[in-house]
Backbone as JSON, one array per atom type, in Angstrom:
{
  "sequence": "MRYTPHPADPTKTLLKQEAVVTVKEVPLTNYMEDLITTKISNNVGKGRQAMEWVINKLNDKIKDLTRSTDEIFSPTKRSLDDIATSANKSMGNISQRRAWATCK",
  "N": [[9.55, -5.47, 14.41], [12.27, -7.22, 12.99], [14.51, -7.96, 10.47], [17.18, -10.12, 9.72], [20.18, -11.39, 8.17], [20.61, -14.93, 8.01], [22.99, -16.41, 10.12], [24.42, -18.75, 9.42], [23.39, -19.74, 7.06], [23.19, -18.41, 3.99], [20.98, -18.35, 2.34], [18.78, -17.94, 3.8], [16.63, -15.95, 5.96], [16.39, -14.31, 9.06], [13.71, -13.55, 11.23], [12.84, -11.37, 13.73], [10.63, -10.71, 16.24], [9.22, -8.8, 18.75], [7.31, -8.42, 21.74], [6.14, -6.61, 24.47], [4.4, -7.11, 27.36], [2.62, -5.66, 29.87], [0.68, -5.7, 32.64], [-0.99, -3.84, 34.95], [-2.3, -3.15, 38.18], [-4.69, -4.55, 37.99], [-7.11, -6.95, 38.76], [-6.14, -10.37, 38.87], [-3.68, -10.26, 37.44], [-1.49, -11.83, 36.44], [-2.91, -13.78, 35.04], [-4.12, -12.22, 33.05], [-1.85, -11.22, 31.7], [-0.76, -13.64, 30.75], [-2.86, -14.47, 29.1], [-2.87, -12.46, 27.13], [-0.25, -12.68, 26.07], [-0.39, -15.27, 25.04], [-2.3, -14.92, 23.06], [-0.9, -13.14, 21.39], [1.22, -14.8, 20.62], [-0.17, -16.76, 19.17], [-1.09, -15.2, 17.04], [1.3, -14.48, 15.84], [2.05, -16.8, 14.52], [0.03, -16.86, 12.58], [0.68, -14.57, 11.16], [3.14, -15.32, 10.04], [2.28, -17.43, 8.41], [0.73, -15.95, 6.63], [2.69, -14.35, 5.41], [4.23, -16.35, 4.17], [2.32, -17.32, 2.39], [1.98, -15.11, 0.69], [4.58, -14.93, -0.37], [4.73, -17.41, -1.7], [2.72, -17.0, -3.62], [3.86, -14.89, -5.08], [6.14, -16.23, -6.07], [4.85, -18.13, -7.72], [3.71, -16.39, -9.64], [6.03, -15.31, -10.75], [7.14, -17.6, -11.9], [5.15, -18.14, -13.82], [5.41, -15.83, -15.4], [8.03, -16.16, -16.33], [7.7, -18.49, -17.85], [5.92, -17.5, -19.8], [7.52, -15.55, -20.98], [9.55, -17.16, -22.03], [8.03, -18.56, -23.91], [7.5, -16.52, -25.71], [10.06, -15.61, -26.51], [11.45, -17.89, -27.44], [10.47, -18.78, -30.07], [11.17, -16.44, -31.44], [13.96, -16.37, -31.16], [14.58, -18.71, -32.57], [13.75, -17.91, -35.12], [15.55, -15.79, -35.6], [17.93, -17.25, -35.56], [17.5, -18.84, -37.83], [17.47, -16.85, -39.81], [20.11, -15.91, -39.56], [21.52, -18.23, -40.28], [20.64, -18.53, -42.92], [21.65, -16.15, -44.0], [24.4, -16.6, -43.69], [24.73, -18.78, -45.43], [24.07, -17.54, -47.85], [26.15, -15.65, -48.02], [28.25, -17.42, -48.25], [27.66, -18.56, -50.74], [27.94, -16.31, -52.38], [30.67, -15.81, -52.08], [31.7, -18.14, -53.23], [30.87, -17.84, -55.9], [32.3, -15.56, -56.64], [34.89, -16.55, -56.39], [34.82, -18.51, -58.39], [34.33, -16.93, -60.62], [36.67, -15.46, -60.7], [38.54, -17.38, -61.27], [38.15, -17.95, -63.95]],
  "CA": [[10.04, -6.54, 13.56], [13.61, -6.98, 12.48], [15.01, -9.01, 9.6], [18.64, -10.19, 9.63], [20.63, -12.58, 7.45], [20.92, -16.1, 8.83], [24.46, -16.44, 10.25], [25.03, -19.95, 8.85], [22.82, -20.09, 5.75], [22.9, -17.16, 3.29], [19.71, -18.42, 1.61], [17.69, -17.76, 4.76], [16.54, -14.69, 6.69], [15.79, -14.44, 10.39], [12.75, -12.51, 11.6], [12.7, -11.25, 15.17], [9.5, -9.86, 16.6], [9.11, -8.75, 20.2], [6.18, -7.71, 22.33], [6.23, -6.51, 25.92], [3.06, -6.97, 27.93], [2.62, -5.35, 31.3], [-0.66, -5.4, 33.13], [-0.85, -3.34, 36.33], [-3.47, -2.72, 38.95], [-5.89, -5.24, 37.52], [-7.18, -8.26, 39.4], [-5.68, -11.48, 38.03], [-2.65, -9.69, 36.56], [-0.77, -12.91, 35.75], [-3.84, -14.39, 34.09], [-4.28, -11.28, 31.93], [-0.59, -11.21, 30.93], [-0.68, -14.92, 30.04], [-3.88, -14.46, 28.05], [-2.42, -11.56, 26.06], [0.93, -13.25, 25.4], [-0.85, -16.42, 24.26], [-2.95, -14.36, 21.87], [0.16, -12.62, 20.52], [1.94, -15.96, 20.06], [-1.03, -17.36, 18.13], [-1.13, -14.3, 15.89], [2.61, -14.53, 15.17], [1.96, -17.93, 13.58], [-0.82, -16.45, 11.46], [1.45, -13.61, 10.36], [4.12, -16.08, 9.26], [1.53, -18.12, 7.36], [0.34, -14.95, 5.63], [3.89, -13.99, 4.66], [4.57, -17.49, 3.31], [1.33, -17.36, 1.33], [2.33, -14.04, -0.26], [5.83, -15.34, -1.04], [4.38, -18.48, -2.65], [1.98, -16.39, -4.74], [4.85, -14.17, -5.9], [6.93, -17.24, -6.78], [4.01, -18.67, -8.8], [3.6, -15.37, -10.69], [7.33, -15.22, -11.41], [7.25, -18.79, -12.76], [4.26, -17.92, -14.97], [6.02, -14.8, -16.23], [9.19, -16.78, -16.97], [7.17, -19.37, -18.9], [5.38, -16.66, -20.87], [8.66, -14.93, -21.67], [10.19, -18.22, -22.83], [7.15, -18.84, -25.05], [7.64, -15.42, -26.66], [11.41, -15.47, -27.03], [11.95, -19.09, -28.1], [10.26, -18.69, -31.53], [11.94, -15.3, -31.96], [15.35, -16.8, -31.25], [14.66, -19.65, -33.7], [13.66, -17.12, -36.36], [16.83, -15.09, -35.77], [18.92, -18.26, -35.93], [17.23, -19.2, -39.23], [17.93, -15.72, -40.64], [21.58, -15.91, -39.54], [21.96, -19.38, -41.08], [20.38, -18.19, -44.32], [22.61, -15.11, -44.4], [25.71, -17.24, -43.82], [24.71, -19.57, -46.67], [24.12, -16.59, -48.96], [27.51, -15.11, -48.07], [29.09, -18.5, -48.78], [27.38, -18.67, -52.17], [28.55, -15.15, -53.05], [32.12, -16.05, -52.08], [31.99, -19.2, -54.21], [30.69, -17.27, -57.24], [33.45, -14.67, -56.88], [36.06, -17.39, -56.61], [34.65, -19.17, -59.67], [34.48, -15.89, -61.65], [38.08, -15.07, -60.71], [39.29, -18.49, -61.87], [37.91, -18.0, -65.41]],
  "C": [[11.43, -6.18, 13.06], [14.03, -8.2, 11.67], [16.53, -8.95, 9.58], [19.03, -11.43, 8.84], [20.91, -13.72, 8.44], [22.43, -16.23, 8.92], [25.13, -17.63, 9.57], [24.55, -20.28, 7.45], [22.42, -18.81, 5.02], [21.6, -17.18, 2.49], [18.51, -18.17, 2.52], [17.79, -16.4, 5.44], [15.89, -14.97, 8.04], [14.86, -13.26, 10.64], [12.63, -12.52, 13.12], [11.59, -10.25, 15.45], [9.35, -9.93, 18.12], [7.85, -8.0, 20.61], [6.38, -7.72, 23.85], [4.82, -6.25, 26.45], [3.2, -6.74, 29.43], [1.21, -4.96, 31.7], [-0.52, -5.01, 34.6], [-2.22, -2.98, 36.9], [-4.78, -3.29, 38.42], [-5.94, -6.57, 38.27], [-6.76, -9.35, 38.39], [-4.64, -11.02, 37.01], [-1.93, -10.77, 35.77], [-1.65, -13.57, 34.69], [-3.98, -13.51, 32.85], [-3.02, -11.26, 31.06], [-0.45, -12.5, 30.12], [-1.66, -14.97, 28.87], [-3.41, -13.62, 26.85], [-1.22, -12.14, 25.33], [0.57, -14.48, 24.58], [-1.49, -15.95, 22.96], [-1.91, -13.84, 20.88], [0.9, -13.77, 19.85], [1.13, -16.63, 18.95], [-1.05, -16.5, 16.87], [0.19, -14.26, 15.14], [2.6, -15.66, 14.14], [1.12, -17.58, 12.37], [-0.09, -15.48, 10.55], [2.47, -14.32, 9.49], [3.42, -16.81, 8.12], [1.14, -17.14, 6.25], [1.54, -14.55, 4.78], [4.29, -15.11, 3.7], [3.6, -17.6, 2.14], [1.66, -16.32, 0.25], [3.58, -14.42, -1.04], [5.55, -16.43, -2.06], [3.63, -17.94, -3.86], [2.93, -15.64, -5.66], [5.7, -15.15, -6.7], [6.14, -17.84, -7.94], [3.91, -17.67, -9.95], [4.91, -15.24, -11.46], [7.53, -16.41, -12.35], [6.38, -18.64, -14.01], [4.86, -16.9, -15.94], [7.22, -15.36, -16.99], [8.74, -17.69, -18.11], [6.66, -18.56, -20.09], [6.5, -16.02, -21.68], [9.37, -15.95, -22.55], [9.35, -18.54, -24.07], [7.26, -17.75, -26.12], [9.01, -15.45, -27.32], [11.94, -16.7, -27.75], [11.7, -19.06, -29.61], [11.05, -17.55, -32.16], [13.39, -15.68, -32.14], [15.52, -17.78, -32.41], [14.62, -18.9, -35.03], [14.97, -16.39, -36.63], [17.94, -16.07, -36.16], [18.75, -18.68, -37.39], [17.72, -18.1, -40.17], [19.45, -15.7, -40.7], [22.13, -17.06, -40.38], [21.79, -19.09, -42.57], [21.37, -17.15, -44.83], [24.0, -15.7, -44.58], [25.8, -18.07, -45.1], [24.82, -18.65, -47.88], [25.51, -16.01, -49.12], [28.47, -16.16, -48.63], [28.9, -18.65, -50.28], [28.02, -17.52, -52.94], [30.06, -15.34, -53.14], [32.5, -17.09, -53.11], [31.86, -18.66, -55.63], [31.86, -16.36, -57.6], [34.7, -15.5, -57.19], [35.99, -18.05, -57.98], [34.87, -18.16, -60.81], [35.94, -15.47, -61.77], [38.92, -16.14, -61.4], [39.14, -18.5, -63.38], [38.9, -17.23, -66.12]]
}
């Protein structure tokens, strides 16, 4: 098996798989070679389906993890924003009191 980048589309990968079948000194040599190569071809399709299934499962898990992370961090970010807003208001109030005290 060999993986290479797709020459025209950087979002894709090419997979090349080769098999060499040689049957010698067996009656019906061509029949045996054809039978084996057909079996290999059928299994290649199954292998691709298995790889796609694994990739889809990984993508689903990543989406779930992203959702979970967003659920954790969104309230935390809101809380930090609230604290920052409150701190800014408090700093503004302190500045106003100083300015008022200085004017007296």
